[in-house]
Tab-separated table of C-alpha atoms in Angstrom:
chain	number	residue	atom	x	y	z
A	942	MET	CA	0.000	0.000	0.000
A	943	VAL	CA	1.223	3.494	-0.843
A	944	ALA	CA	1.398	6.009	2.028
A	945	VAL	CA	2.721	8.990	0.043
A	946	ARG	CA	2.348	9.763	-3.638
A	947	ALA	CA	3.533	13.020	-5.200
A	948	VAL	CA	3.114	13.697	-8.911
A	949	GLN	CA	4.909	16.628	-10.546
A	950	LEU	CA	5.016	18.424	-7.213
A	951	VAL	CA	6.240	22.031	-7.418
A	952	GLN	CA	6.770	24.747	-4.832
A	953	ARG	CA	7.536	28.348	-5.762
A	954	PHE	CA	8.745	31.344	-3.791
A	955	GLY	CA	7.870	34.258	-6.034
A	956	ALA	CA	9.601	33.624	-9.335
A	957	HIS	CA	11.972	31.103	-7.757
A	958	VAL	CA	11.164	27.384	-7.998
A	959	GLY	CA	12.177	25.939	-4.636
A	960	LEU	CA	11.193	22.363	-5.398
A	961	GLY	CA	10.344	20.213	-8.354
A	962	PRO	CA	8.811	19.114	-10.455
A	963	LEU	CA	9.132	16.032	-8.260
A	964	ASP	CA	7.588	12.566	-8.389
A	965	LEU	CA	7.741	10.515	-5.196
A	966	GLU	CA	6.194	7.341	-3.840
A	967	VAL	CA	6.660	5.976	-0.321
A	968	ARG	CA	5.073	2.713	0.732
A	969	VAL	CA	3.499	2.022	4.119
A	970	GLY	CA	6.195	1.064	6.635
A	971	GLU	CA	9.043	2.392	4.503
A	972	HIS	CA	11.740	4.690	5.906
A	973	LEU	CA	12.937	7.336	3.441
A	974	ALA	CA	15.885	9.689	4.014
A	975	VAL	CA	15.786	13.065	2.250
A	976	LEU	CA	19.325	14.317	1.706
A	977	GLY	CA	20.892	17.378	0.118
A	978	ASP	CA	22.827	20.550	0.768
A	979	ASN	CA	21.336	23.612	2.426
A	980	GLY	CA	18.761	25.131	0.108
A	981	ALA	CA	18.243	21.918	-1.846
A	982	GLY	CA	14.518	21.805	-0.965
A	983	LYS	CA	14.450	19.335	1.926
A	984	THR	CA	12.477	21.477	4.364
A	985	THR	CA	10.194	22.700	1.584
A	986	LEU	CA	9.298	19.110	0.727
A	987	LEU	CA	8.802	18.054	4.341
A	988	ARG	CA	6.517	20.992	5.094
A	989	MET	CA	4.268	19.933	2.214
A	990	LEU	CA	4.326	16.307	3.365
A	991	GLY	CA	3.362	17.475	6.849
A	992	THR	CA	0.421	19.448	5.338
A	993	LEU	CA	1.917	22.715	6.627
A	994	ALA	CA	2.420	24.153	3.131
A	995	ARG	CA	0.429	23.808	-0.064
A	996	PRO	CA	2.156	22.924	-3.325
A	997	ALA	CA	2.087	25.521	-6.092
A	998	MET	CA	1.506	22.789	-8.669
A	999	GLY	CA	1.150	19.051	-8.850
A	1000	LYS	CA	-0.673	16.482	-6.772
A	1001	LEU	CA	0.099	15.147	-3.292
A	1002	GLU	CA	-1.790	12.248	-1.730
A	1003	LEU	CA	-1.411	10.606	1.680
A	1004	TRP	CA	-3.006	7.161	1.858
A	1005	GLY	CA	-4.935	8.057	-1.287
A	1006	LEU	CA	-6.403	11.246	0.209
A	1007	ASP	CA	-5.733	14.695	-1.213
A	1008	ALA	CA	-3.203	16.343	1.137
A	1009	VAL	CA	-4.583	19.838	0.440
A	1010	ARG	CA	-8.326	19.321	0.400
A	1011	GLN	CA	-8.377	16.776	3.227
A	1012	ARG	CA	-5.480	17.980	5.336
A	1013	GLU	CA	-7.510	18.387	8.553
A	1014	ARG	CA	-8.589	14.772	8.307
A	1015	LEU	CA	-5.001	13.683	7.679
A	1016	ARG	CA	-3.313	15.581	10.490
A	1017	THR	CA	-4.413	13.088	13.148
A	1018	ARG	CA	-2.411	10.458	11.256
A	1019	LEU	CA	0.754	12.590	11.012
A	1020	GLY	CA	3.569	13.513	13.351
A	1021	TYR	CA	5.828	16.389	12.315
A	1022	VAL	CA	9.050	17.761	13.792
A	1023	GLY	CA	10.488	20.863	12.154
A	1024	HIS	CA	13.454	23.133	12.800
A	1025	GLU	CA	11.535	25.182	15.365
A	1026	PRO	CA	10.396	23.122	18.382
A	1027	GLY	CA	7.259	25.247	18.838
A	1028	HIS	CA	7.004	24.828	22.611
A	1029	ALA	CA	5.353	27.321	24.940
A	1030	PRO	CA	8.477	28.404	26.848
A	1031	LEU	CA	6.751	29.264	30.140
A	1032	LEU	CA	4.851	25.988	30.325
A	1033	THR	CA	6.445	22.871	31.742
A	1034	ALA	CA	7.296	19.916	29.550
A	1035	LEU	CA	4.222	18.125	30.900
A	1036	GLU	CA	1.949	21.134	30.388
A	1037	ASN	CA	3.140	21.507	26.802
A	1038	LEU	CA	2.170	17.942	25.977
A	1039	GLU	CA	-1.088	18.152	27.927
A	1040	PHE	CA	-2.046	21.175	25.825
A	1041	PHE	CA	-1.502	19.196	22.620
A	1042	CYS	CA	-3.408	16.260	24.094
A	1043	THR	CA	-6.374	18.613	24.380
A	1044	LEU	CA	-5.984	19.673	20.744
A	1045	HIS	CA	-5.898	16.028	19.626
A	1046	GLY	CA	-8.798	14.996	21.863
A	1047	LEU	CA	-6.538	12.675	23.884
A	1048	GLU	CA	-6.586	11.865	27.582
A	1049	ARG	CA	-4.073	13.986	29.527
A	1050	GLU	CA	-2.441	10.824	30.910
A	1051	ARG	CA	-1.005	10.301	27.438
A	1052	ALA	CA	1.348	13.235	28.053
A	1053	MET	CA	3.229	11.509	30.879
A	1054	GLU	CA	3.375	8.264	28.908
A	1055	ILE	CA	5.111	10.109	26.085
A	1056	LEU	CA	7.510	11.917	28.419
A	1057	GLU	CA	8.586	8.525	29.751
A	1058	LEU	CA	8.973	7.217	26.204
A	1059	VAL	CA	11.341	10.054	25.233
A	1060	GLY	CA	13.233	9.986	28.531
A	1061	LEU	CA	11.939	13.260	29.979
A	1062	GLU	CA	9.889	12.043	32.934
A	1063	ALA	CA	12.401	13.578	35.379
A	1064	ALA	CA	12.002	16.956	33.626
A	1065	ALA	CA	8.201	16.886	33.500
A	1066	ARG	CA	7.841	19.886	35.880
A	1067	ARG	CA	10.590	21.988	34.314
A	1068	ARG	CA	9.686	24.882	32.031
A	1069	ALA	CA	10.461	24.351	28.359
A	1070	ALA	CA	12.609	27.516	28.427
A	1071	ASP	CA	14.865	25.884	31.034
A	1072	LEU	CA	15.470	22.687	29.098
A	1073	SER	CA	18.670	22.049	27.149
A	1074	ARG	CA	18.538	22.007	23.368
A	1075	GLY	CA	18.631	18.218	23.311
A	1076	MET	CA	15.816	17.975	25.859
A	1077	ARG	CA	13.699	20.399	23.846
A	1078	GLN	CA	14.278	18.213	20.803
A	1079	ARG	CA	13.133	15.168	22.777
A	1080	LEU	CA	10.031	17.132	23.743
A	1081	ALA	CA	9.381	17.962	20.081
A	1082	LEU	CA	9.668	14.270	19.215
A	1083	GLY	CA	7.275	13.476	22.033
A	1084	ARG	CA	4.729	15.991	20.751
A	1085	ALA	CA	4.875	14.376	17.302
A	1086	LEU	CA	4.222	10.972	18.881
A	1087	LEU	CA	1.190	12.006	20.936
A	1088	PRO	CA	-1.493	10.859	18.448
A	1089	ASP	CA	0.437	7.613	17.712
A	1090	PRO	CA	0.884	8.705	14.075
A	1091	GLU	CA	1.142	6.359	11.122
A	1092	LEU	CA	3.534	8.732	9.322
A	1093	LEU	CA	6.401	10.628	10.933
A	1094	VAL	CA	7.891	13.567	9.025
A	1095	LEU	CA	11.126	14.641	10.728
A	1096	ASP	CA	13.359	17.551	9.717
A	1097	GLU	CA	16.833	16.980	11.200
A	1098	PRO	CA	15.507	15.193	14.311
A	1099	GLU	CA	19.050	14.491	15.527
A	1100	ALA	CA	19.787	18.197	16.109
A	1101	GLY	CA	21.149	18.725	19.634
A	1102	LEU	CA	20.732	15.092	20.657
A	1103	ASP	CA	23.395	13.082	22.454
A	1104	ALA	CA	24.088	9.401	21.721
A	1105	PRO	CA	21.166	8.095	23.831
A	1106	GLY	CA	18.886	10.600	22.122
A	1107	ARG	CA	19.950	9.378	18.698
A	1108	ALA	CA	19.290	5.809	19.795
A	1109	LEU	CA	15.823	6.972	20.852
A	1110	ILE	CA	15.088	8.071	17.274
A	1111	GLY	CA	15.687	4.545	16.032
A	1112	ARG	CA	13.274	3.107	18.596
A	1113	ILE	CA	10.391	5.478	17.885
A	1114	LEU	CA	10.549	4.889	14.123
A	1115	ARG	CA	9.740	1.204	14.353
A	1116	GLY	CA	6.412	0.201	12.875
A	1117	ARG	CA	5.776	3.562	11.210
A	1118	THR	CA	6.195	5.118	7.803
A	1119	VAL	CA	8.986	7.669	8.134
A	1120	ILE	CA	10.375	10.503	6.006
A	1121	VAL	CA	13.419	12.109	7.583
A	1122	ALA	CA	15.655	14.927	6.340
A	1123	SER	CA	19.146	14.948	7.765
A	1124	HIS	CA	22.719	16.077	7.225
A	1125	ASP	CA	23.893	13.039	9.191
A	1126	TRP	CA	24.641	10.475	6.486
A	1127	PRO	CA	25.582	7.563	8.827
A	1128	LEU	CA	22.417	8.057	10.887
A	1129	SER	CA	20.251	8.213	7.761
A	1130	ARG	CA	21.945	5.133	6.334
A	1131	ARG	CA	21.302	3.244	9.564
A	1132	LEU	CA	17.663	4.276	9.975
A	1133	CYS	CA	16.339	4.338	6.411
A	1134	ASP	CA	15.653	1.849	3.636
A	1135	ARG	CA	16.456	4.247	0.809
A	1136	ALA	CA	17.173	7.895	0.143
A	1137	LEU	CA	16.077	10.778	-2.039
A	1138	LEU	CA	18.910	13.155	-2.879
A	1139	LEU	CA	17.741	16.665	-3.749
A	1140	ARG	CA	19.827	19.084	-5.793
A	1141	ALA	CA	18.354	22.515	-6.512
A	1142	GLY	CA	14.910	21.105	-5.759
A	1143	ARG	CA	15.213	18.183	-8.198
A	1144	ASP	CA	15.472	14.437	-7.670
A	1145	ALA	CA	19.146	13.466	-8.039
A	1146	GLY	CA	18.592	9.763	-7.357
A	1147	ASP	CA	19.084	7.377	-4.452
A	1148	PRO	CA	22.655	7.628	-3.129
A	1149	PHE	CA	22.118	4.528	-0.989
A	1150	GLY	CA	21.398	2.558	-4.158
A	1151	LEU	CA	24.553	3.901	-5.744
A	1152	GLU	CA	26.483	2.732	-2.690
A	1153	VAL	CA	25.158	-0.792	-3.162
A	1154	MET	CA	26.034	-0.749	-6.864
A	1155	ALA	CA	29.529	0.524	-6.152
A	1156	GLY	CA	30.034	-2.217	-3.583
A	1157	ALA	CA	28.858	-4.882	-6.011
A	1158	GLN	CA	31.175	-3.604	-8.712
A	1159	GLY	CA	34.102	-3.451	-6.289
């Protein structure tokens, strides 16, 4: 079954084409790494996949549903982590997640369950503003996990994380469809089945596949 299908997807910023045209298909349960230099279009693509931005042209479907017209229906099935954590700085870690539980129609007890999952139970009563960068990133991952999403869209989730935090990423991806943008090639290679390399907003192939071919030829 296909989780994500993009056909001739394009995003523009004024006269500048930031992405595309791009065709992409991701199957249910697959882990895809999105790689590329700064400005290659990684964040632009992930924001569209997370239904936070609308494409200028083309078609984007999640589980066969139109990602623009039916985005409210789809958001309960998505978990998104972007560059900005988006926490309320004066609320505690627990209060931040309880707030999002309310938005998702979840029981507040879910918030503490998630804090334990991401290793922040000891920091539950600390304000988000007082957390380290790595702890705030764990909190962002926890927020994305609240609705138990089928698809995780993660933009550089390793940012600020120590070794245990990076190991946490591997654990939370299991059993989900995942699209992750990263500058960390070894981490992406370890976590993902294949990769999409973007250059100037265009598909430049699967570098993981090229690795396999090079190894076979060697």
